[in-house]
Amino acid sequence: MATSTHCPYCALQCGMRLTAGNDGAGAVSVTPREFPTNRGGLCHKGWTSAAVLSTPDRLLRPLVRDADGSLVKTTWDEAYTRIVRGVKRARARSGPDGVAVFGGGGLTNEKAYTLGKFARVGLGTAMIDYNGRFCMSSAAAAGGRTLGLDRGMPFPLGDLDGADAVMLVGSNPAETMPPFVQHLRSARERGGLIVIDPRRTPSAALTDDGAGVHLQPLPGTDITVLMGLLHLVIVGGGADERYLADRVTGWDAVKRSAMMWWPEAVERETGIPVAELRCAAKILMKSAPVVGGHGAYVLTGRGAEQHAHGTDTVSAALNLALALGLPGRVGSGYGCLTGQGNGQGGREHGQKCDQLPGYRKISDPAARAHIAEVWGVEESDIPGPGLPAVQLLDALGTPEGASMLFVHGANPVVSGPRSGRIAERFAALDTLVVTDFVLSETAAMADVVLPSLQWAEEEGTMTNLEGRVLRRRRAVPAPDAADGPRDELRIWHELAELLDAPAGFATDPADAFDELARASAGGIADYSGLSHAALDAWELADDEGGTGAFWPAVRDAMTRPDPRTVGTPRLFLDRFATPDGRARMIDVRSAGVADDLRPDAPLYLLTGRLLQHYQSGAQTRRVAELNGIEPEAFVQIHPLTAARLGIGEGDDVEVRTRSGAAVGVARLSNDIRRDCVFMPFHFAGRGAANLATNPALDPVSSMPEFKVCAAAVARFDEQDAPTGDDDAAHGEHAARAGQAVRA
Ligand SMILES: Nc1nc2c(c(=O)[nH]1)N[C@H]1C(S)=C(S)[C@@H](COP(=O)(O)OP(=O)(O)OC[C@H]3O[C@@H](n4cnc5c(=O)[nH]c(N)nc54)[C@H](O)[C@@H]3O)O[C@H]1N2
Ligand SMILES: Nc1nc2c(c(=O)[nH]1)N[C@H]1C(S)=C(S)[C@@H](COP(=O)(O)OP(=O)(O)OC[C@H]3O[C@@H](n4cnc5c(=O)[nH]c(N)nc54)[C@H](O)[C@@H]3O)O[C@H]1N2
Ligand code: SF4
Ligand SMILES: [Mo]
């Protein structure tokens, strides 16, 4: 029987059907299905996603580290006993905050919600944050301060289909969300695709042949590029003055700042030729509704956001969009392209250190009282705000930090900034508990590993990049093994009981959703009008394009004019979510890269993604078809730069920064600026790009500066490899991580 569900990976949440083998399990086949985001398309990762369900190294039993340092199979009872003892030790040492929790944007809404609750009232700790801090936090912060709320795309993706122009700022959807490219067709046909990226990516190549323009700036200079575009819009008479007067505050100051950025000055700072900047500004101006265009969209990705000034960069993008009169209008707008499968829902339900469910502030007394009532606890039982991800991880195992950590749905040993330091902090923990379905690099360092179910074995909901809540459905049974994998809702329920938690924890995902819906009621991300049953009832037939429901979906206010648009597909049409209903422009300034070039580090290291791999690669490196195409870490480098450094195609290359060093194979390419090299971050071991990245933080969002830091690049000779402290320390942790699992 075929089950309609969605891809396990990215936020596009492409619709697919899963068909289990005859015995119910066995080989599972994937077929695409019509859904508004993918329209019957899937990328290579989606097509091969079922392979991980039956990966030979699937975790089927809990593991604990034994006296000689190996991970050995055990029972759930023994694993829980170890965990409870660990919690007691950590509490005895430093109180409830001695235990920390790290979550993930791939968890279902039900799990993200329950994990936040488990941390606050199961463990009683303030110390919870999650990998979305590495992903969405700058865009979320900028959206919050200007628009009053953060829903990545405040409009359905299909709205792009009629646009004259789409500007992608630091986003490469041709590799990161391939079916998304369909929605760029109209803009490309009208010559209106603008891509801002220091590399000529497959997305940048979509601007060829008159389809648009690729701006290739120096990394970290997007604020200046965006100010330059705003300058040209003002000078060209493209600002929508009436909209600005009616719907926006702060325009005068922003206008004054932009007036300083003449195109010649922008060229000097960013390297973008004046003619190209003018071309991009012209495209935006003629597409805007104020001149009767069919509309324009400004969309940001991680290339703009993952910087020490990422929040201000998104504000600069918002300022440009507002000046053109785009947000809050049908057919135009600003959006941030959320990344992880539940990157949107994962940031709404209480995994963030400063938030409670419904996108509420944990410091707001009314929010605390409401959540305390839903949870059936005293308000004083809910801790205050904790530390954001980088600070949280950095403090682990120190006298000030937690000595025990639970990880659910993240692999920070590979994906966190300056990952050598993260591995060091994990090694210093008294107890590391990792729940996963494979032995990720993080799980391999754990003292206790709990095996969880996988996407196709569980029920739940995800909220995609459009803010559309959709159903994940069970298509295959959980592995049938004594002491086999368990649903995480059950794990938290059982642990909470063992820890005598003051609140109960639902084990049925539909019940967890109902509780989440109540908890979110009246909050920003209001799901109170939704339930599993309602979402199932609204679902259209497979060939009709699915549905889902856009939040806010407020109980008793649910209208359903069109089955494709349940809830609130478009936000801000009448007012923004600020107290006065106006969008607040923020007067931002250009700022440099935190870790800028120096004589001993004369090139920029950029990081990002490849089509075939997902994130830390924990899943996709286990799919032979994908790993066969991209089997190893590489360093993309311009041929002239390579020649200067004596590097040839295929040589091992070391990229060394203040944080550490990573090694990859040289790939010579004209698609990158001569002053940059690029590494994907999907690989582990010495090829882990994050051994070299900079943990410098954005002051507003605490987003680390993943996208750019200063580096020295040289041919790597195994024999001459330095054995500095970093390398020795990393080698030791890697050895621990590599400990064989014994039966
Ligand atoms: N194949 C694949 N798809 C994925 C994922 C994956 O891991 N693999 N992950 C998902 C997730 S969680 C996310 S967040 C999204 C991310 O999706 P994207 O944001 O599209 O992906 P990235 O490759 O991280 O970054 C995009 C681009 O930013 C550019 N860039 C680097 N520095 C700068 C800069 O200073 N300015 C500008 N303008 N650009 C810069 C890089 O060259 C890169 O091409 O993808 C999602 N989809
Ligand atoms: N240098 C550099 N570093 C980056 C980025 C970059 O662009 N450059 N991008 C950053 C971004 S945007 C992101 S989102 C992060 C992501 O980085 P990670 O947090 O490492 O993401 P994943 O590799 O998806 O890790 C998810 C882990 O959880 C497991 N898992 C999946 N689903 C579940 C579940 O339901 N329950 C449990 N318990 N486990 C599950 C998977 O097997 C995997 O081991 O990386 C960040 N790191
Ligand atoms: S684009 Fe994203 S959701 Fe769609 S198939 Fe690929 S990984 Fe899955
Ligand atoms: Mo992400």
CSV table of N, CA and C and ligand atoms in Angstrom, one decimal, residues 134-136 302 306 339-340 609 615, ligand 4:
chain,number,residue,atom,x,y,z
A,134,PHE,N,22.2,27.7,14.2
A,134,PHE,CA,23.2,27.7,13.1
A,134,PHE,C,22.6,28.0,11.8
A,135,CYS,N,21.3,28.1,11.7
A,135,CYS,CA,20.6,28.1,10.4
A,135,CYS,C,19.7,29.3,10.2
A,136,MET,N,18.7,29.4,11.1
A,136,MET,CA,17.6,30.4,10.8
A,136,MET,C,17.7,31.6,11.7
A,302,ARG,N,21.4,31.2,3.4
A,302,ARG,CA,22.4,31.2,4.4
A,302,ARG,C,23.7,32.0,4.0
A,306,GLN,N,24.6,33.7,7.5
A,306,GLN,CA,25.6,33.1,8.4
A,306,GLN,C,26.8,33.9,8.5
A,339,GLY,N,15.8,26.2,5.9
A,339,GLY,CA,16.5,25.1,5.4
A,339,GLY,C,16.1,23.7,5.8
A,340,GLN,N,16.0,23.4,7.1
A,340,GLN,CA,15.8,22.1,7.6
A,340,GLN,C,14.3,21.7,7.4
A,609,ARG,N,26.9,24.0,0.6
A,609,ARG,CA,26.3,22.7,0.4
A,609,ARG,C,26.5,22.2,-1.0
A,615,GLN,N,23.5,18.3,5.1
A,615,GLN,CA,24.1,18.7,6.3
A,615,GLN,C,25.4,18.0,6.7
B,4,MO,MO,20.0,25.0,7.9
